[in-house]
PDB file of C-alpha atoms in Angstrom:
ATOM      1  CA  MET A 710     -66.598 -61.819   4.905  1.00 59.00           C
ATOM      2  CA  ASP A 711     -68.520 -64.567   3.107  1.00 70.00           C
ATOM      3  CA  THR A 712     -69.606 -62.309   0.256  1.00 69.00           C
ATOM      4  CA  ASP A 713     -66.035 -61.084  -0.201  1.00 76.00           C
ATOM      5  CA  PHE A 714     -64.762 -64.649  -0.366  1.00 82.00           C
ATOM      6  CA  LEU A 715     -67.372 -65.648  -2.948  1.00 77.00           C
ATOM      7  CA  GLY A 716     -66.710 -62.573  -5.075  1.00 76.00           C
ATOM      8  CA  ILE A 717     -62.962 -63.161  -5.041  1.00 83.00           C
ATOM      9  CA  GLY A 718     -63.507 -66.843  -5.826  1.00 84.00           C
ATOM     10  CA  TYR A 719     -65.590 -65.983  -8.858  1.00 80.00           C
ATOM     11  CA  MET A 720     -63.109 -63.393 -10.106  1.00 81.00           C
ATOM     12  CA  LEU A 721     -60.286 -65.932  -9.796  1.00 87.00           C
ATOM     13  CA  MET A 722     -62.326 -68.612 -11.555  1.00 90.00           C
ATOM     14  CA  LEU A 723     -63.015 -66.467 -14.612  1.00 88.00           C
ATOM     15  CA  PRO A 724     -59.412 -66.298 -15.944  1.00 89.00           C
ATOM     16  CA  GLY A 725     -59.097 -70.061 -15.481  1.00 91.00           C
ATOM     17  CA  LEU A 726     -62.217 -70.634 -17.528  1.00 91.00           C
ATOM     18  CA  ALA A 727     -60.967 -68.219 -20.181  1.00 91.00           C
ATOM     19  CA  LEU A 728     -57.622 -70.020 -20.407  1.00 91.00           C
ATOM     20  CA  PHE A 729     -59.403 -73.369 -20.608  1.00 94.00           C
ATOM     21  CA  TYR A 730     -61.453 -72.184 -23.577  1.00 93.00           C
ATOM     22  CA  GLY A 731     -58.362 -70.540 -25.070  1.00 93.00           C
ATOM     23  CA  GLY A 732     -56.558 -73.871 -24.990  1.00 94.00           C
ATOM     24  CA  MET A 733     -59.244 -75.531 -27.074  1.00 95.00           C
ATOM     25  CA  VAL A 734     -58.922 -73.242 -30.110  1.00 94.00           C
ATOM     26  CA  ARG A 735     -56.192 -72.434 -32.615  1.00 95.00           C
ATOM     27  CA  ARG A 736     -53.521 -69.940 -31.667  1.00 93.00           C
ATOM     28  CA  LYS A 737     -54.973 -67.134 -33.795  1.00 95.00           C
ATOM     29  CA  ASN A 738     -58.379 -67.442 -32.068  1.00 95.00           C
ATOM     30  CA  VAL A 739     -57.203 -67.418 -28.443  1.00 93.00           C
ATOM     31  CA  LEU A 740     -57.972 -63.730 -27.882  1.00 94.00           C
ATOM     32  CA  ALA A 741     -61.524 -64.180 -29.158  1.00 94.00           C
ATOM     33  CA  ALA A 742     -62.002 -67.167 -26.854  1.00 92.00           C
ATOM     34  CA  LEU A 743     -60.720 -65.127 -23.892  1.00 91.00           C
ATOM     35  CA  MET A 744     -63.084 -62.267 -24.693  1.00 93.00           C
ATOM     36  CA  HIS A 745     -66.018 -64.700 -24.826  1.00 91.00           C
ATOM     37  CA  SER A 746     -65.435 -65.232 -21.101  1.00 87.00           C
ATOM     38  CA  PHE A 747     -64.740 -61.649 -20.008  1.00 88.00           C
ATOM     39  CA  ILE A 748     -67.269 -59.604 -22.009  1.00 92.00           C
ATOM     40  CA  PRO A 749     -70.345 -61.357 -20.543  1.00 89.00           C
ATOM     41  CA  LEU A 750     -69.082 -60.458 -17.056  1.00 85.00           C
ATOM     42  CA  GLY A 751     -69.394 -56.753 -17.852  1.00 89.00           C
ATOM     43  CA  VAL A 752     -72.655 -57.047 -19.776  1.00 94.00           C
ATOM     44  CA  ILE A 753     -74.379 -59.129 -17.112  1.00 90.00           C
ATOM     45  CA  THR A 754     -73.130 -56.843 -14.331  1.00 88.00           C
ATOM     46  CA  VAL A 755     -74.630 -53.794 -16.049  1.00 94.00           C
ATOM     47  CA  GLN A 756     -77.926 -55.614 -16.635  1.00 96.00           C
ATOM     48  CA  TRP A 757     -78.029 -56.751 -12.997  1.00 92.00           C
ATOM     49  CA  VAL A 758     -77.585 -53.187 -11.733  1.00 92.00           C
ATOM     50  CA  LEU A 759     -80.059 -51.676 -14.218  1.00 95.00           C
ATOM     51  CA  PHE A 760     -82.993 -54.028 -13.712  1.00 95.00           C
ATOM     52  CA  GLY A 761     -81.985 -57.583 -12.747  1.00 94.00           C
ATOM     53  CA  TYR A 762     -81.779 -57.094  -8.987  1.00 92.00           C
ATOM     54  CA  SER A 763     -85.133 -55.325  -8.970  1.00 92.00           C
ATOM     55  CA  LEU A 764     -86.831 -58.069 -10.990  1.00 92.00           C
ATOM     56  CA  ALA A 765     -85.379 -60.736  -8.699  1.00 90.00           C
ATOM     57  CA  PHE A 766     -85.890 -59.092  -5.301  1.00 88.00           C
ATOM     58  CA  GLY A 767     -88.352 -56.217  -5.844  1.00 88.00           C
ATOM     59  CA  ASN A 768     -91.996 -56.200  -4.780  1.00 88.00           C
ATOM     60  CA  ASP A 769     -93.648 -59.098  -6.566  1.00 88.00           C
ATOM     61  CA  ILE A 770     -96.075 -58.745  -9.447  1.00 86.00           C
ATOM     62  CA  GLY A 771     -98.422 -61.714  -9.552  1.00 82.00           C
ATOM     63  CA  HIS A 772     -96.037 -63.887  -7.484  1.00 85.00           C
ATOM     64  CA  PHE A 773     -93.803 -64.382 -10.516  1.00 87.00           C
ATOM     65  CA  VAL A 774     -91.427 -61.473 -11.021  1.00 92.00           C
ATOM     66  CA  GLY A 775     -90.564 -58.304  -9.143  1.00 90.00           C
ATOM     67  CA  ASP A 776     -91.367 -54.782 -10.195  1.00 92.00           C
ATOM     68  CA  LEU A 777     -88.803 -52.116 -11.057  1.00 91.00           C
ATOM     69  CA  SER A 778     -88.952 -50.398  -7.655  1.00 90.00           C
ATOM     70  CA  LYS A 779     -85.277 -51.190  -6.978  1.00 90.00           C
ATOM     71  CA  ALA A 780     -83.989 -50.516 -10.518  1.00 92.00           C
ATOM     72  CA  LEU A 781     -80.591 -48.786 -10.416  1.00 92.00           C
ATOM     73  CA  PHE A 782     -80.613 -49.614  -6.667  1.00 89.00           C
ATOM     74  CA  THR A 783     -83.269 -46.982  -5.979  1.00 89.00           C
ATOM     75  CA  GLY A 784     -84.131 -46.856  -2.288  1.00 86.00           C
ATOM     76  CA  ILE A 785     -81.111 -48.890  -1.216  1.00 86.00           C
ATOM     77  CA  ASP A 786     -78.514 -47.204   0.953  1.00 83.00           C
ATOM     78  CA  PHE A 787     -75.631 -48.488   3.057  1.00 80.00           C
ATOM     79  CA  LYS A 788     -77.891 -48.902   6.098  1.00 84.00           C
ATOM     80  CA  THR A 789     -80.491 -51.073   4.332  1.00 81.00           C
ATOM     81  CA  LEU A 790     -80.147 -54.689   5.466  1.00 82.00           C
ATOM     82  CA  SER A 791     -81.163 -57.952   3.842  1.00 76.00           C
ATOM     83  CA  GLY A 792     -81.163 -60.242   6.834  1.00 78.00           C
ATOM     84  CA  THR A 793     -77.885 -59.379   8.568  1.00 81.00           C
ATOM     85  CA  ILE A 794     -75.965 -58.414   5.419  1.00 81.00           C
ATOM     86  CA  PRO A 795     -76.000 -54.896   3.941  1.00 83.00           C
ATOM     87  CA  GLU A 796     -78.191 -54.935   0.833  1.00 84.00           C
ATOM     88  CA  TYR A 797     -75.444 -53.497  -1.395  1.00 82.00           C
ATOM     89  CA  LEU A 798     -73.232 -56.494  -0.608  1.00 79.00           C
ATOM     90  CA  PHE A 799     -76.191 -58.859  -0.930  1.00 79.00           C
ATOM     91  CA  SER A 800     -76.960 -57.463  -4.370  1.00 83.00           C
ATOM     92  CA  MET A 801     -73.415 -58.124  -5.596  1.00 77.00           C
ATOM     93  CA  PHE A 802     -73.539 -61.750  -4.479  1.00 69.00           C
TER      94      PHE A 802
END
């Protein structure tokens, strides 16, 4: 429930931020300002799935960064838990 609420909150915040930035530019540049808010959402999501989650929460290398053992969510299924939350939901938070 908490992860759903946070995800919905973020998705509702993004259009507001885009409209805020759109209001600070000339009329002809509004679409570009809106895209500067929405395109990073897709790019960062793809990077997070490819290698970001694994670097953040994988087995540590030298106590600094994780390895790529969980890249593309390898080894994570719907029964894998992170605390009491399924790891798929935890990874999307």
